[in-house]
Short mmCIF file of N, CA and C in Angstrom, two decimals:
data_model
loop_
_atom_site.label_atom_id
_atom_site.label_comp_id
_atom_site.label_asym_id
_atom_site.label_seq_id
_atom_site.Cartn_x
_atom_site.Cartn_y
_atom_site.Cartn_z
N MET A 144 0.84 -1.17 0.00
CA MET A 144 0.00 0.00 0.00
C MET A 144 0.89 1.23 0.00
N ALA A 145 0.65 2.17 -0.90
CA ALA A 145 1.43 3.39 -0.99
C ALA A 145 0.78 4.47 -0.15
N SER A 146 1.61 5.30 0.46
CA SER A 146 1.10 6.44 1.21
C SER A 146 1.51 7.73 0.53
N SER A 147 0.97 8.85 0.99
CA SER A 147 1.32 10.13 0.39
C SER A 147 2.75 10.52 0.69
N ASN A 148 3.41 9.84 1.61
CA ASN A 148 4.80 10.14 1.95
C ASN A 148 5.79 9.32 1.14
N ASP A 149 5.30 8.40 0.31
CA ASP A 149 6.19 7.58 -0.49
C ASP A 149 6.89 8.42 -1.54
N ARG A 150 8.14 8.09 -1.84
CA ARG A 150 8.88 8.74 -2.91
C ARG A 150 8.62 8.00 -4.20
N PRO A 151 8.77 8.69 -5.36
CA PRO A 151 8.60 7.98 -6.63
C PRO A 151 9.53 6.78 -6.69
N GLY A 152 9.02 5.67 -7.19
CA GLY A 152 9.83 4.46 -7.33
C GLY A 152 9.86 3.62 -6.07
N GLU A 153 9.16 4.05 -5.02
CA GLU A 153 9.14 3.28 -3.79
C GLU A 153 7.70 2.99 -3.40
N THR A 154 7.52 1.90 -2.69
CA THR A 154 6.21 1.55 -2.16
C THR A 154 6.35 1.26 -0.68
N ALA A 155 5.27 1.41 0.06
CA ALA A 155 5.32 1.12 1.48
C ALA A 155 5.33 -0.39 1.68
N ALA A 156 6.09 -0.85 2.63
CA ALA A 156 6.15 -2.26 2.98
C ALA A 156 6.11 -2.36 4.49
N GLN A 157 5.92 -3.55 5.00
CA GLN A 157 5.88 -3.75 6.44
C GLN A 157 7.25 -4.21 6.92
N SER A 158 7.74 -3.58 7.98
CA SER A 158 8.99 -4.02 8.59
C SER A 158 8.69 -5.26 9.43
N PRO A 159 9.72 -5.98 9.89
CA PRO A 159 9.48 -7.15 10.73
C PRO A 159 8.65 -6.82 11.97
N SER A 160 8.73 -5.57 12.44
CA SER A 160 7.97 -5.19 13.63
C SER A 160 6.55 -4.78 13.29
N GLY A 161 6.18 -4.80 12.01
CA GLY A 161 4.83 -4.47 11.61
C GLY A 161 4.64 -3.04 11.15
N GLY A 162 5.64 -2.16 11.32
CA GLY A 162 5.53 -0.76 10.90
C GLY A 162 5.91 -0.59 9.45
N PRO A 163 5.53 0.55 8.86
CA PRO A 163 5.87 0.77 7.45
C PRO A 163 7.36 1.03 7.27
N THR A 164 7.89 0.59 6.16
CA THR A 164 9.26 0.85 5.77
C THR A 164 9.28 1.01 4.26
N ALA A 165 10.23 1.76 3.74
CA ALA A 165 10.30 1.98 2.29
C ALA A 165 11.08 0.86 1.63
N SER A 166 10.63 0.46 0.46
CA SER A 166 11.37 -0.53 -0.32
C SER A 166 11.39 -0.08 -1.76
N ARG A 167 12.40 -0.45 -2.48
CA ARG A 167 12.52 -0.10 -3.90
C ARG A 167 11.51 -0.87 -4.72
N ALA A 168 11.04 -0.23 -5.77
CA ALA A 168 10.15 -0.91 -6.70
C ALA A 168 10.92 -2.01 -7.40
N ALA A 169 10.21 -3.00 -7.91
CA ALA A 169 10.85 -4.14 -8.57
C ALA A 169 11.61 -3.72 -9.81
N HIS A 170 11.14 -2.70 -10.52
CA HIS A 170 11.82 -2.23 -11.72
C HIS A 170 12.31 -0.81 -11.50
N PRO A 171 13.58 -0.53 -11.79
CA PRO A 171 14.10 0.82 -11.57
C PRO A 171 13.40 1.82 -12.48
N ALA A 172 13.30 3.03 -12.00
CA ALA A 172 12.69 4.11 -12.77
C ALA A 172 13.60 4.48 -13.93
N PRO A 173 13.04 5.00 -15.03
CA PRO A 173 13.88 5.44 -16.15
C PRO A 173 14.92 6.45 -15.67
N GLY A 174 16.14 6.31 -16.16
CA GLY A 174 17.21 7.22 -15.79
C GLY A 174 17.91 6.85 -14.50
N SER A 175 17.51 5.75 -13.86
CA SER A 175 18.17 5.36 -12.62
C SER A 175 19.55 4.81 -12.93
N ARG A 176 20.36 4.75 -11.93
CA ARG A 176 21.76 4.36 -12.08
C ARG A 176 21.89 2.85 -12.26
N PRO A 177 22.92 2.42 -13.00
CA PRO A 177 23.12 0.98 -13.17
C PRO A 177 23.52 0.33 -11.85
N ALA A 178 23.06 -0.90 -11.66
CA ALA A 178 23.36 -1.62 -10.43
C ALA A 178 24.76 -2.21 -10.45
N THR A 179 25.29 -2.49 -11.62
CA THR A 179 26.60 -3.12 -11.75
C THR A 179 27.64 -2.08 -12.12
N PRO A 180 28.74 -1.99 -11.36
CA PRO A 180 29.77 -1.02 -11.71
C PRO A 180 30.46 -1.40 -13.02
N HIS A 181 30.90 -0.40 -13.75
CA HIS A 181 31.63 -0.62 -15.00
C HIS A 181 33.12 -0.58 -14.71
N ALA A 182 33.88 -1.40 -15.41
CA ALA A 182 35.33 -1.41 -15.24
C ALA A 182 35.95 -0.14 -15.82
N ASP A 183 35.41 0.35 -16.92
CA ASP A 183 35.96 1.52 -17.59
C ASP A 183 35.05 2.73 -17.35
N PRO A 184 35.57 3.78 -16.72
CA PRO A 184 34.73 4.95 -16.48
C PRO A 184 34.40 5.73 -17.76
N ILE A 185 35.12 5.47 -18.83
CA ILE A 185 34.82 6.14 -20.10
C ILE A 185 33.70 5.35 -20.77
N ARG A 186 32.49 5.88 -20.67
CA ARG A 186 31.31 5.14 -21.10
C ARG A 186 30.88 5.44 -22.53
N LEU A 187 31.16 6.67 -23.00
CA LEU A 187 30.69 7.05 -24.33
C LEU A 187 31.59 8.15 -24.88
N LEU A 188 32.17 7.90 -26.04
CA LEU A 188 32.95 8.90 -26.79
C LEU A 188 32.56 8.74 -28.24
N ALA A 189 32.17 9.84 -28.87
CA ALA A 189 31.76 9.73 -30.27
C ALA A 189 31.81 11.08 -30.97
N ILE A 190 32.01 11.00 -32.27
CA ILE A 190 31.86 12.14 -33.17
C ILE A 190 30.84 11.68 -34.20
N ARG A 191 29.75 12.45 -34.35
CA ARG A 191 28.64 12.01 -35.20
C ARG A 191 28.11 13.11 -36.09
N GLU A 192 27.46 12.68 -37.16
CA GLU A 192 26.76 13.61 -38.05
C GLU A 192 25.29 13.76 -37.67
N THR A 193 24.80 12.91 -36.79
CA THR A 193 23.39 12.93 -36.40
C THR A 193 23.18 13.81 -35.17
N PRO A 194 21.95 14.29 -34.95
CA PRO A 194 21.68 15.12 -33.77
C PRO A 194 22.07 14.42 -32.47
N LEU A 195 22.52 15.22 -31.51
CA LEU A 195 22.98 14.69 -30.23
C LEU A 195 21.81 14.58 -29.25
N SER A 196 21.95 13.67 -28.28
CA SER A 196 20.91 13.43 -27.29
C SER A 196 21.44 13.68 -25.88
N LEU A 197 20.81 14.62 -25.18
CA LEU A 197 21.16 14.86 -23.78
C LEU A 197 20.88 13.61 -22.95
N ASP A 198 19.76 12.95 -23.21
CA ASP A 198 19.40 11.75 -22.46
C ASP A 198 20.43 10.65 -22.62
N GLU A 199 20.95 10.48 -23.84
CA GLU A 199 21.95 9.44 -24.06
C GLU A 199 23.21 9.72 -23.25
N VAL A 200 23.69 10.95 -23.29
CA VAL A 200 24.93 11.30 -22.59
C VAL A 200 24.72 11.23 -21.08
N PHE A 201 23.63 11.81 -20.59
CA PHE A 201 23.35 11.77 -19.15
C PHE A 201 23.17 10.32 -18.68
N GLY A 202 22.46 9.53 -19.45
CA GLY A 202 22.27 8.13 -19.10
C GLY A 202 23.56 7.33 -19.06
N ALA A 203 24.51 7.70 -19.89
CA ALA A 203 25.79 6.98 -19.95
C ALA A 203 26.63 7.17 -18.70
N VAL A 204 26.43 8.27 -17.98
CA VAL A 204 27.29 8.55 -16.82
C VAL A 204 26.62 8.22 -15.49
N GLY A 205 25.50 7.52 -15.53
CA GLY A 205 24.85 7.12 -14.29
C GLY A 205 25.71 6.13 -13.52
N ASP A 206 25.83 6.35 -12.21
CA ASP A 206 26.63 5.47 -11.37
C ASP A 206 26.18 5.63 -9.93
N ASP A 207 25.88 4.52 -9.26
CA ASP A 207 25.41 4.57 -7.88
C ASP A 207 26.40 5.19 -6.91
N ALA A 208 27.70 5.14 -7.22
CA ALA A 208 28.72 5.69 -6.32
C ALA A 208 28.97 7.17 -6.57
N ALA A 209 28.31 7.76 -7.55
CA ALA A 209 28.51 9.17 -7.87
C ALA A 209 27.51 10.03 -7.11
N GLY A 210 28.03 11.01 -6.39
CA GLY A 210 27.18 11.95 -5.68
C GLY A 210 26.96 13.22 -6.46
N GLY A 211 27.73 13.41 -7.55
CA GLY A 211 27.58 14.60 -8.37
C GLY A 211 27.81 14.29 -9.83
N THR A 212 26.97 14.86 -10.67
CA THR A 212 27.11 14.72 -12.11
C THR A 212 27.03 16.10 -12.73
N ALA A 213 28.02 16.44 -13.54
CA ALA A 213 28.03 17.73 -14.24
C ALA A 213 27.87 17.47 -15.73
N LEU A 214 27.03 18.27 -16.36
CA LEU A 214 26.72 18.13 -17.78
C LEU A 214 26.93 19.48 -18.45
N PHE A 215 27.66 19.49 -19.56
CA PHE A 215 27.84 20.72 -20.34
C PHE A 215 27.26 20.48 -21.73
N VAL A 216 26.49 21.46 -22.20
CA VAL A 216 25.89 21.39 -23.52
C VAL A 216 26.34 22.62 -24.31
N GLY A 217 27.01 22.39 -25.43
CA GLY A 217 27.40 23.48 -26.31
C GLY A 217 26.43 23.56 -27.47
N THR A 218 25.85 24.75 -27.69
CA THR A 218 24.87 24.94 -28.76
C THR A 218 25.39 25.95 -29.77
N VAL A 219 24.86 25.89 -30.96
CA VAL A 219 25.19 26.86 -32.00
C VAL A 219 24.46 28.16 -31.65
N ARG A 220 25.21 29.22 -31.42
CA ARG A 220 24.60 30.50 -31.08
C ARG A 220 24.38 31.34 -32.33
N ASP A 221 23.62 32.39 -32.18
CA ASP A 221 23.22 33.21 -33.34
C ASP A 221 24.20 34.32 -33.69
N HIS A 222 25.35 34.36 -33.03
CA HIS A 222 26.34 35.40 -33.31
C HIS A 222 27.74 34.91 -32.93
N ASP A 223 28.73 35.58 -33.48
CA ASP A 223 30.12 35.35 -33.09
C ASP A 223 30.88 36.64 -33.36
N GLY A 224 31.52 37.17 -32.35
CA GLY A 224 32.27 38.39 -32.51
C GLY A 224 31.42 39.56 -32.99
N GLY A 225 30.17 39.59 -32.60
CA GLY A 225 29.29 40.68 -32.99
C GLY A 225 28.64 40.51 -34.35
N SER A 226 28.97 39.45 -35.07
CA SER A 226 28.38 39.22 -36.39
C SER A 226 27.31 38.13 -36.29
N PRO A 227 26.14 38.35 -36.90
CA PRO A 227 25.08 37.34 -36.87
C PRO A 227 25.47 36.08 -37.65
N VAL A 228 25.33 34.92 -37.00
CA VAL A 228 25.65 33.63 -37.61
C VAL A 228 24.37 33.01 -38.15
N GLU A 229 24.43 32.57 -39.39
CA GLU A 229 23.29 31.88 -40.02
C GLU A 229 23.39 30.37 -39.82
N ALA A 230 24.58 29.85 -39.99
CA ALA A 230 24.79 28.40 -39.88
C ALA A 230 26.28 28.14 -39.73
N LEU A 231 26.59 26.91 -39.41
CA LEU A 231 28.00 26.52 -39.40
C LEU A 231 28.12 25.04 -39.69
N GLY A 232 29.30 24.68 -40.12
CA GLY A 232 29.61 23.29 -40.39
C GLY A 232 30.84 22.89 -39.61
N TYR A 233 30.77 21.73 -38.97
CA TYR A 233 31.93 21.19 -38.26
C TYR A 233 32.54 20.09 -39.11
N THR A 234 33.86 20.06 -39.11
CA THR A 234 34.59 18.98 -39.76
C THR A 234 35.71 18.56 -38.81
N CYS A 235 36.21 17.34 -38.97
CA CYS A 235 37.25 16.88 -38.07
C CYS A 235 38.30 16.06 -38.82
N HIS A 236 39.44 15.96 -38.21
CA HIS A 236 40.53 15.13 -38.69
C HIS A 236 40.21 13.67 -38.32
N PRO A 237 40.67 12.70 -39.11
CA PRO A 237 40.41 11.29 -38.77
C PRO A 237 40.90 10.87 -37.38
N SER A 238 41.87 11.59 -36.82
CA SER A 238 42.39 11.25 -35.50
C SER A 238 41.58 11.85 -34.35
N ALA A 239 40.50 12.54 -34.64
CA ALA A 239 39.75 13.27 -33.60
C ALA A 239 39.23 12.36 -32.48
N GLU A 240 38.66 11.21 -32.82
CA GLU A 240 38.15 10.33 -31.77
C GLU A 240 39.28 9.77 -30.91
N ASP A 241 40.43 9.47 -31.52
CA ASP A 241 41.57 9.00 -30.74
C ASP A 241 42.03 10.09 -29.77
N GLU A 242 42.01 11.32 -30.22
CA GLU A 242 42.40 12.44 -29.36
C GLU A 242 41.38 12.63 -28.23
N MET A 243 40.11 12.44 -28.54
CA MET A 243 39.09 12.51 -27.48
C MET A 243 39.36 11.45 -26.42
N ARG A 244 39.71 10.25 -26.83
CA ARG A 244 39.99 9.17 -25.88
C ARG A 244 41.20 9.51 -25.02
N ARG A 245 42.25 10.05 -25.64
CA ARG A 245 43.45 10.43 -24.87
C ARG A 245 43.08 11.45 -23.79
N ILE A 246 42.27 12.43 -24.14
CA ILE A 246 41.85 13.45 -23.18
C ILE A 246 40.98 12.82 -22.09
N ALA A 247 40.05 11.97 -22.47
CA ALA A 247 39.19 11.30 -21.49
C ALA A 247 40.01 10.48 -20.50
N GLU A 248 41.01 9.77 -21.00
CA GLU A 248 41.89 8.98 -20.13
C GLU A 248 42.65 9.88 -19.17
N LYS A 249 43.10 11.03 -19.66
CA LYS A 249 43.81 11.99 -18.81
C LYS A 249 42.88 12.51 -17.70
N ILE A 250 41.64 12.81 -18.04
CA ILE A 250 40.68 13.32 -17.06
C ILE A 250 40.38 12.25 -16.00
N THR A 251 40.20 11.01 -16.44
CA THR A 251 39.89 9.94 -15.47
C THR A 251 41.09 9.63 -14.57
N ALA A 252 42.30 9.93 -15.02
CA ALA A 252 43.48 9.75 -14.19
C ALA A 252 43.66 10.92 -13.21
N GLN A 253 43.21 12.10 -13.61
CA GLN A 253 43.41 13.31 -12.81
C GLN A 253 42.32 13.52 -11.75
N PHE A 254 41.11 13.03 -12.00
CA PHE A 254 39.97 13.24 -11.11
C PHE A 254 39.37 11.89 -10.72
N PRO A 255 38.63 11.83 -9.61
CA PRO A 255 38.00 10.56 -9.20
C PRO A 255 36.71 10.30 -10.00
N VAL A 256 36.86 10.14 -11.28
CA VAL A 256 35.72 9.99 -12.19
C VAL A 256 35.10 8.61 -12.06
N ARG A 257 33.80 8.56 -11.85
CA ARG A 257 33.05 7.31 -11.86
C ARG A 257 32.59 6.99 -13.27
N ALA A 258 32.24 8.05 -14.04
CA ALA A 258 31.77 7.85 -15.41
C ALA A 258 31.96 9.14 -16.20
N LEU A 259 32.26 8.98 -17.49
CA LEU A 259 32.53 10.12 -18.37
C LEU A 259 31.94 9.83 -19.75
N ALA A 260 31.39 10.86 -20.37
CA ALA A 260 30.86 10.73 -21.73
C ALA A 260 31.08 12.04 -22.47
N ALA A 261 31.36 11.95 -23.77
CA ALA A 261 31.52 13.14 -24.60
C ALA A 261 31.13 12.79 -26.03
N VAL A 262 30.29 13.64 -26.62
CA VAL A 262 29.85 13.45 -27.99
C VAL A 262 29.90 14.80 -28.69
N HIS A 263 30.52 14.84 -29.87
CA HIS A 263 30.61 16.07 -30.67
C HIS A 263 29.97 15.82 -32.02
N ARG A 264 29.28 16.81 -32.50
CA ARG A 264 28.62 16.68 -33.80
C ARG A 264 29.49 17.29 -34.88
N VAL A 265 29.44 16.70 -36.07
CA VAL A 265 30.06 17.26 -37.27
C VAL A 265 28.99 17.36 -38.34
N GLY A 266 29.32 18.10 -39.39
CA GLY A 266 28.35 18.31 -40.46
C GLY A 266 27.75 19.69 -40.36
N ASP A 267 26.67 19.91 -41.08
CA ASP A 267 26.01 21.21 -41.11
C ASP A 267 25.02 21.35 -39.96
N LEU A 268 25.16 22.43 -39.21
CA LEU A 268 24.28 22.72 -38.08
C LEU A 268 23.68 24.10 -38.25
N VAL A 269 22.57 24.34 -37.58
CA VAL A 269 21.92 25.65 -37.60
C VAL A 269 21.84 26.18 -36.17
N VAL A 270 21.52 27.45 -36.04
CA VAL A 270 21.40 28.08 -34.73
C VAL A 270 20.44 27.26 -33.86
N GLY A 271 20.90 26.98 -32.64
CA GLY A 271 20.11 26.21 -31.69
C GLY A 271 20.46 24.74 -31.63
N ASP A 272 21.14 24.21 -32.65
CA ASP A 272 21.54 22.80 -32.64
C ASP A 272 22.56 22.53 -31.54
N LEU A 273 22.54 21.31 -31.01
CA LEU A 273 23.55 20.88 -30.06
C LEU A 273 24.82 20.53 -30.83
N ALA A 274 25.94 21.13 -30.44
CA ALA A 274 27.22 20.86 -31.10
C ALA A 274 28.07 19.88 -30.31
N VAL A 275 28.00 19.96 -28.99
CA VAL A 275 28.80 19.08 -28.13
C VAL A 275 28.07 18.88 -26.81
N VAL A 276 28.14 17.66 -26.29
CA VAL A 276 27.58 17.35 -24.98
C VAL A 276 28.61 16.51 -24.24
N VAL A 277 28.98 16.96 -23.04
CA VAL A 277 29.90 16.19 -22.20
C VAL A 277 29.30 16.08 -20.80
N ALA A 278 29.61 14.98 -20.13
CA ALA A 278 29.13 14.78 -18.76
C ALA A 278 30.15 13.96 -17.98
N VAL A 279 30.24 14.28 -16.70
CA VAL A 279 31.15 13.57 -15.81
C VAL A 279 30.45 13.33 -14.48
N SER A 280 30.55 12.11 -13.96
CA SER A 280 30.05 11.78 -12.63
C SER A 280 31.23 11.47 -11.73
N CYS A 281 31.19 12.04 -10.52
CA CYS A 281 32.24 11.85 -9.52
C CYS A 281 31.58 11.64 -8.16
N PRO A 282 32.35 11.23 -7.16
CA PRO A 282 31.76 11.07 -5.83
C PRO A 282 31.14 12.35 -5.26
N HIS A 283 31.69 13.52 -5.61
CA HIS A 283 31.20 14.79 -5.06
C HIS A 283 31.03 15.82 -6.17
N ARG A 284 30.15 16.80 -5.96
CA ARG A 284 29.82 17.78 -6.99
C ARG A 284 31.02 18.63 -7.42
N GLY A 285 31.86 19.05 -6.48
CA GLY A 285 33.00 19.89 -6.83
C GLY A 285 33.93 19.20 -7.82
N GLU A 286 34.19 17.94 -7.57
CA GLU A 286 35.04 17.16 -8.48
C GLU A 286 34.37 17.02 -9.85
N ALA A 287 33.07 16.81 -9.84
CA ALA A 287 32.34 16.66 -11.11
C ALA A 287 32.40 17.95 -11.92
N PHE A 288 32.18 19.10 -11.26
CA PHE A 288 32.27 20.38 -11.97
C PHE A 288 33.67 20.60 -12.55
N GLU A 289 34.70 20.37 -11.72
CA GLU A 289 36.07 20.58 -12.18
C GLU A 289 36.42 19.66 -13.34
N ALA A 290 36.09 18.39 -13.22
CA ALA A 290 36.41 17.42 -14.27
C ALA A 290 35.66 17.74 -15.56
N CYS A 291 34.41 18.14 -15.45
CA CYS A 291 33.62 18.47 -16.64
C CYS A 291 34.20 19.70 -17.34
N ARG A 292 34.56 20.71 -16.57
CA ARG A 292 35.15 21.92 -17.17
C ARG A 292 36.48 21.59 -17.85
N LYS A 293 37.31 20.80 -17.20
CA LYS A 293 38.59 20.41 -17.79
C LYS A 293 38.36 19.60 -19.06
N LEU A 294 37.37 18.72 -19.03
CA LEU A 294 37.07 17.90 -20.21
C LEU A 294 36.67 18.77 -21.40
N ILE A 295 35.71 19.67 -21.23
CA ILE A 295 35.27 20.48 -22.37
C ILE A 295 36.37 21.44 -22.82
N ASP A 296 37.10 22.02 -21.88
CA ASP A 296 38.19 22.93 -22.27
C ASP A 296 39.26 22.20 -23.08
N ASP A 297 39.66 21.01 -22.62
CA ASP A 297 40.68 20.25 -23.34
C ASP A 297 40.16 19.77 -24.70
N LEU A 298 38.90 19.36 -24.76
CA LEU A 298 38.33 18.95 -26.05
C LEU A 298 38.40 20.11 -27.04
N LYS A 299 38.00 21.30 -26.60
CA LYS A 299 37.99 22.46 -27.49
C LYS A 299 39.40 22.86 -27.93
N HIS A 300 40.37 22.72 -27.04
CA HIS A 300 41.74 23.14 -27.35
C HIS A 300 42.56 22.11 -28.11
N GLU A 301 42.26 20.82 -27.91
CA GLU A 301 43.17 19.79 -28.41
C GLU A 301 42.61 18.85 -29.48
N VAL A 302 41.31 18.69 -29.55
CA VAL A 302 40.75 17.76 -30.55
C VAL A 302 40.67 18.49 -31.89
N PRO A 303 41.18 17.87 -32.96
CA PRO A 303 41.18 18.54 -34.28
C PRO A 303 39.78 18.56 -34.93
N ILE A 304 38.96 19.47 -34.41
CA ILE A 304 37.63 19.73 -34.96
C ILE A 304 37.59 21.22 -35.29
N TRP A 305 37.14 21.53 -36.50
CA TRP A 305 37.08 22.92 -36.95
C TRP A 305 35.67 23.27 -37.36
N LYS A 306 35.35 24.57 -37.24
CA LYS A 306 34.02 24.99 -37.70
C LYS A 306 34.15 26.04 -38.78
N HIS A 307 33.24 25.95 -39.72
CA HIS A 307 33.15 26.89 -40.83
C HIS A 307 31.85 27.67 -40.63
N GLN A 308 32.00 28.93 -40.22
CA GLN A 308 30.84 29.76 -39.91
C GLN A 308 30.39 30.55 -41.13
N THR A 309 29.09 30.63 -41.31
CA THR A 309 28.50 31.46 -42.36
C THR A 309 27.69 32.55 -41.67
N PHE A 310 28.01 33.81 -42.02
CA PHE A 310 27.35 34.95 -41.40
C PHE A 310 26.20 35.44 -42.27
N SER A 311 25.31 36.21 -41.67
CA SER A 311 24.11 36.67 -42.38
C SER A 311 24.44 37.62 -43.53
N ASP A 312 25.62 38.23 -43.52
CA ASP A 312 25.99 39.13 -44.63
C ASP A 312 26.63 38.37 -45.80
N GLY A 313 26.69 37.03 -45.70
CA GLY A 313 27.24 36.22 -46.77
C GLY A 313 28.70 35.87 -46.61
N THR A 314 29.39 36.50 -45.67
CA THR A 314 30.80 36.17 -45.43
C THR A 314 30.89 34.89 -44.62
N ASP A 315 32.08 34.32 -44.61
CA ASP A 315 32.29 33.11 -43.83
C ASP A 315 33.71 33.09 -43.30
N GLU A 316 33.96 32.21 -42.36
CA GLU A 316 35.31 32.06 -41.81
C GLU A 316 35.46 30.67 -41.21
N TRP A 317 36.70 30.18 -41.24
CA TRP A 317 37.07 28.93 -40.58
C TRP A 317 37.61 29.28 -39.21
N VAL A 318 37.21 28.51 -38.21
CA VAL A 318 37.66 28.74 -36.85
C VAL A 318 38.29 27.44 -36.36
N GLY A 319 39.46 27.57 -35.71
CA GLY A 319 40.16 26.39 -35.20
C GLY A 319 39.40 25.73 -34.07
N ALA A 320 40.04 24.75 -33.48
CA ALA A 320 39.40 23.94 -32.45
C ALA A 320 38.97 24.76 -31.24
N CYS A 321 39.60 25.90 -31.00
CA CYS A 321 39.23 26.68 -29.81
C CYS A 321 38.76 28.06 -30.18
#
């Protein structure tokens, strides 16, 4: 029997003494953490031409031992340097995914990472599209924030991904990884 004090995913049960106690539902709620720990904290690394999913990246970093998860989402904005942006295209070097892995391994060695995920989009994007999504889970929020910031900063500075911006006045420019 459920009471108004029950939390989502829990039902009231009887303790051995006859009083109510909380118990987990038989099936975990969507988005719940995996019950089995993963050997590799690097759960998802990809460069894709298809739209990115926040749910996929967030779901990849779920971990019962993580007390904090930080997520960064980079979107295509409508301007750059004061000039209106119409669209942009991302392209990458064939070594880009290998470089992403090297950075991810460095982050997991530097911070107490329980889980890490990073996905970058390539191809033609428009204003509002997701360009990059990264997430890191750690035992505590401070570590998660620091690791996530280091991850996105290093990806932007070191992974050979370039963008070709098209402005509303018809001009365009290539911009390096950072």
